[in-house]
mmCIF file of N, CA and C in Angstrom:
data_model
loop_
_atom_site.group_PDB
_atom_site.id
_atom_site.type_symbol
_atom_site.label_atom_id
_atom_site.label_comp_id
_atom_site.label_asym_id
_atom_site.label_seq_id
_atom_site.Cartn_x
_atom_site.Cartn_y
_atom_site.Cartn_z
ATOM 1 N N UNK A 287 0.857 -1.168 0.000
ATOM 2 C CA UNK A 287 0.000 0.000 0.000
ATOM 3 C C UNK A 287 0.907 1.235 0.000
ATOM 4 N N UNK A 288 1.219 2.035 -1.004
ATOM 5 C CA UNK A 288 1.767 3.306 -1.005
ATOM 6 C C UNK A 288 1.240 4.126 -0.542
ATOM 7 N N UNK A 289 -0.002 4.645 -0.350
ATOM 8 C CA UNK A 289 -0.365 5.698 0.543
ATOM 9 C C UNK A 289 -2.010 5.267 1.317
ATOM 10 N N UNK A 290 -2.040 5.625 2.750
ATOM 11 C CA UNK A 290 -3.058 5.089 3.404
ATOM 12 C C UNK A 290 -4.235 5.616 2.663
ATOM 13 N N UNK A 291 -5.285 4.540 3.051
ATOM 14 C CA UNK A 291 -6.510 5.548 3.108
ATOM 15 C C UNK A 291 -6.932 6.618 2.757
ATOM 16 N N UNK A 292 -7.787 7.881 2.684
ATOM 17 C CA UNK A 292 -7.874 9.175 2.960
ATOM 18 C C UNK A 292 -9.296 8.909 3.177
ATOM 19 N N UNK A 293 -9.760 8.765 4.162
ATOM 20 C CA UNK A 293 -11.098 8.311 5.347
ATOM 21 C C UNK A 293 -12.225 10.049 4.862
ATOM 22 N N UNK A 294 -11.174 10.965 5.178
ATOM 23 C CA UNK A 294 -12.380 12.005 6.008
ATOM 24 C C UNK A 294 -12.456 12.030 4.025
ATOM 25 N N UNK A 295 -11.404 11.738 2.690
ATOM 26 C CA UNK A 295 -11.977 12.428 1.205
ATOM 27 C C UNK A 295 -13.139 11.102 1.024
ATOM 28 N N UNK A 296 -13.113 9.957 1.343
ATOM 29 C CA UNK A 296 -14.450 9.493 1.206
ATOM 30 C C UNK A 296 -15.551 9.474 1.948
ATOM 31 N N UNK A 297 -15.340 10.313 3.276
ATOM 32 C CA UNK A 297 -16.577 10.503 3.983
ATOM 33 C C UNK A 297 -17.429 11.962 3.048
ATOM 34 N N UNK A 298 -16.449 12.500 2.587
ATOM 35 C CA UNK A 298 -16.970 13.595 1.923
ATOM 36 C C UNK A 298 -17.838 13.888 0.684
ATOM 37 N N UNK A 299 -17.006 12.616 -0.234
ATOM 38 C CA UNK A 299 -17.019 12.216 -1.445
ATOM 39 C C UNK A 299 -19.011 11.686 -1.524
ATOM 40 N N UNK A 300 -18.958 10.866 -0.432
ATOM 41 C CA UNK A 300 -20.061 10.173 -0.074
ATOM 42 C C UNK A 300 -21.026 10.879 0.328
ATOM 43 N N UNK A 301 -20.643 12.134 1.363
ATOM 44 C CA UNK A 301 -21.710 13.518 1.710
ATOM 45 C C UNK A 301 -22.220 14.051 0.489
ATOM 46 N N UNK A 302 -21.527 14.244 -0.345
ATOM 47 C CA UNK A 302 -21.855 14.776 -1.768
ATOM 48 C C UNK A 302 -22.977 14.147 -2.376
ATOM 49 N N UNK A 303 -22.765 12.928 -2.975
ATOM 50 C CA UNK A 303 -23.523 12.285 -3.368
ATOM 51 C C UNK A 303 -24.804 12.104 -3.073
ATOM 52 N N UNK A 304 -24.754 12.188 -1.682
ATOM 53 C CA UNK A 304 -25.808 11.808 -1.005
ATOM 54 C C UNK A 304 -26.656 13.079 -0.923
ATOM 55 N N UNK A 305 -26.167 14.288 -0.460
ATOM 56 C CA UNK A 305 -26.671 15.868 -1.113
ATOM 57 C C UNK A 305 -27.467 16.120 -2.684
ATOM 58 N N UNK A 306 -26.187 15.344 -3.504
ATOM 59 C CA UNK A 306 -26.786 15.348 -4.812
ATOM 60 C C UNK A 306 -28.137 14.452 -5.146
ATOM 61 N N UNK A 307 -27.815 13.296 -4.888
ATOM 62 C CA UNK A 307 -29.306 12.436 -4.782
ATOM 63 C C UNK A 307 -30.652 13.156 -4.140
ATOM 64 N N UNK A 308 -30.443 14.242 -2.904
ATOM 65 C CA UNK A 308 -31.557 14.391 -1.968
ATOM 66 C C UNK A 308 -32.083 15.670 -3.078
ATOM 67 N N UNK A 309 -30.800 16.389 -3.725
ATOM 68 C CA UNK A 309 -31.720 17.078 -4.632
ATOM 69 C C UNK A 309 -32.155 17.077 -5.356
ATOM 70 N N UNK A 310 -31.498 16.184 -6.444
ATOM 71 C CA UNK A 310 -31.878 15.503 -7.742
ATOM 72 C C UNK A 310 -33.807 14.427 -7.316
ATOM 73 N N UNK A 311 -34.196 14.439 -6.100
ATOM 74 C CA UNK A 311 -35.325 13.984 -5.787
ATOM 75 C C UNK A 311 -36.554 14.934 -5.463
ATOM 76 N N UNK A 312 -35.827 15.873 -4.901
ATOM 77 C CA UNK A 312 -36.391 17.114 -4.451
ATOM 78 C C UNK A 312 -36.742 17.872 -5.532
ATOM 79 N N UNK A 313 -36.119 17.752 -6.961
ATOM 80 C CA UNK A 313 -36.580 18.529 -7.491
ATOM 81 C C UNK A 313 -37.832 17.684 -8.426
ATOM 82 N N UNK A 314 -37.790 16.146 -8.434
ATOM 83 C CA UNK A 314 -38.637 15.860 -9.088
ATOM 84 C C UNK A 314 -39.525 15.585 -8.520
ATOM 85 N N UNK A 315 -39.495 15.616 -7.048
ATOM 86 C CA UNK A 315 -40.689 16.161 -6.223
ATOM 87 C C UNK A 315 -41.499 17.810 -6.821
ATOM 88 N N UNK A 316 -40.592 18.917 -7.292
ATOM 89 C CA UNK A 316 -41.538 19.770 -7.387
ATOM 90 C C UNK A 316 -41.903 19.512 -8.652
ATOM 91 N N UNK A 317 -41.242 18.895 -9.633
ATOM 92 C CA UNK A 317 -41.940 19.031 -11.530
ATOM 93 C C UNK A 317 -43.180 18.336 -11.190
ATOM 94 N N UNK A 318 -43.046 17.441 -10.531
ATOM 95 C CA UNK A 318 -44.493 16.673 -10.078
ATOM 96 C C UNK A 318 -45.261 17.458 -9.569
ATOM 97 N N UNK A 319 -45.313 18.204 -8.648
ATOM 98 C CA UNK A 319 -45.959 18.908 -7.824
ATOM 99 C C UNK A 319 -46.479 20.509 -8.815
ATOM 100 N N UNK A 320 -45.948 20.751 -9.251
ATOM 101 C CA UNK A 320 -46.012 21.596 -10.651
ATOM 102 C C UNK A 320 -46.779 21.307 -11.720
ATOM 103 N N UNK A 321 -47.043 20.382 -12.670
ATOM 104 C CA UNK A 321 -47.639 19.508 -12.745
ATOM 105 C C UNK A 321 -48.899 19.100 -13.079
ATOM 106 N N UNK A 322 -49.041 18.573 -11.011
ATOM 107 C CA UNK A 322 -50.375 19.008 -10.388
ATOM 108 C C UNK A 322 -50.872 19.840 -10.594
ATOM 109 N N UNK A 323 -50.519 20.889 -10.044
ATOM 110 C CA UNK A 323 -51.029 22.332 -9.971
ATOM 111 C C UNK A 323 -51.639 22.634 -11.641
ATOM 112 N N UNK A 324 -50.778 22.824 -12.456
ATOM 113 C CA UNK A 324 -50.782 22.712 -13.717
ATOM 114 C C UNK A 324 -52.055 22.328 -14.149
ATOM 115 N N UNK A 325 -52.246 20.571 -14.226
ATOM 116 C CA UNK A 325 -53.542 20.129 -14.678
ATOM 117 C C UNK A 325 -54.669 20.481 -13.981
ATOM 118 N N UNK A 326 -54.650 20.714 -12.966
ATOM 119 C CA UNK A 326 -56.043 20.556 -11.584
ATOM 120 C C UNK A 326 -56.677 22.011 -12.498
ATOM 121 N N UNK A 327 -58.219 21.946 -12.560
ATOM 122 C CA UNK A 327 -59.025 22.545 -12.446
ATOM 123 C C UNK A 327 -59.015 24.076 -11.780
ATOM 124 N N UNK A 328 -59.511 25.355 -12.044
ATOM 125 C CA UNK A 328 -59.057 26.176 -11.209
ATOM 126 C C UNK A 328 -60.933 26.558 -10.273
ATOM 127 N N UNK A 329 -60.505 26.713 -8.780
ATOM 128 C CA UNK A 329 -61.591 26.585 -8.344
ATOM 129 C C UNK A 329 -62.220 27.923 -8.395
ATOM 130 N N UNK A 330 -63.403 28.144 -7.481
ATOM 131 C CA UNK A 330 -64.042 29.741 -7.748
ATOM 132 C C UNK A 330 -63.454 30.748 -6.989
ATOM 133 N N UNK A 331 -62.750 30.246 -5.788
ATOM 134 C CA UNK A 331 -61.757 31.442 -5.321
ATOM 135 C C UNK A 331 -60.414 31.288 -5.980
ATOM 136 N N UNK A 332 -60.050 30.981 -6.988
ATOM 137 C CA UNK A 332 -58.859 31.327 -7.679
ATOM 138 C C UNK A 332 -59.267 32.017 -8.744
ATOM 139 N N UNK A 333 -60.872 31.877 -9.500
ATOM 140 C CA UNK A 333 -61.041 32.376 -10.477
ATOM 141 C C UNK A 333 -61.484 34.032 -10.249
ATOM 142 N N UNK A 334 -61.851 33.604 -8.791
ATOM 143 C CA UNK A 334 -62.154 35.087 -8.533
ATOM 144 C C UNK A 334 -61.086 36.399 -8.493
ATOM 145 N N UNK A 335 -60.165 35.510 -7.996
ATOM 146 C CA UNK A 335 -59.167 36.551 -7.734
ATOM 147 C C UNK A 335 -58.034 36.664 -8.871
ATOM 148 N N UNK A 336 -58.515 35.785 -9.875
ATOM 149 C CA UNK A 336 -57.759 36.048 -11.201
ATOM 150 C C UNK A 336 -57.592 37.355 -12.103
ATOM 151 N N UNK A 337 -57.181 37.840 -12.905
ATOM 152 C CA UNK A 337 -57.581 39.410 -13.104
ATOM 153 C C UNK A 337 -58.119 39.309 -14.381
ATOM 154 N N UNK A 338 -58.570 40.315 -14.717
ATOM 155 C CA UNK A 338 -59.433 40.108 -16.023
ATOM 156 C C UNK A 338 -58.309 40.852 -16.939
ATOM 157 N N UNK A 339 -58.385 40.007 -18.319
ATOM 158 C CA UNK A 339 -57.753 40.164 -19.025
ATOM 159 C C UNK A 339 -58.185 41.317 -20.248
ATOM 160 N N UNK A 340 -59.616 40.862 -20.433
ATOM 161 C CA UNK A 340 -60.561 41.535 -21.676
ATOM 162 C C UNK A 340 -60.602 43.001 -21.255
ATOM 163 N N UNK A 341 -60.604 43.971 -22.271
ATOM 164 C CA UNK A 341 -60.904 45.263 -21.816
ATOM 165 C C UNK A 341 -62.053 45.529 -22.163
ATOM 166 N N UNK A 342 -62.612 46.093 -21.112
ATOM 167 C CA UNK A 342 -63.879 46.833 -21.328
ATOM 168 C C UNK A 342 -64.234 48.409 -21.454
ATOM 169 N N UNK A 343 -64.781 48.657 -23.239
ATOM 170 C CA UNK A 343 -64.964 50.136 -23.459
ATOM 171 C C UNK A 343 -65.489 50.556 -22.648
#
């Protein structure tokens, strides 16, 4: 073995990953959740408070 270990670069190496995975999930938690929102129906208090687009003379 020419050089030991390096313990704390794969505890790190491994923190990473594991960061990267939690976000790489997190975010397809929101496209999903986006989505949702997206397809769902809009109810009568969203339509209410929607703004009107049409102008009126």
């Amino acid at each position: 073995m020419a050089f030991p270990p390096n313990y704390n670069q794969d505890r790190t190496n491994r923190a990473r990953a594991k960061a990267r995975k939690a976000l790489e999930k997190q975010l397809r938690r929101d496209e999903k959740s986006a989505q949702r929102k997206q397809d769902r129906p809009m109810t009568d208090a969203e339509t209410a408070s929607a703004p009107d687009t049409e102008e009126q003379p």
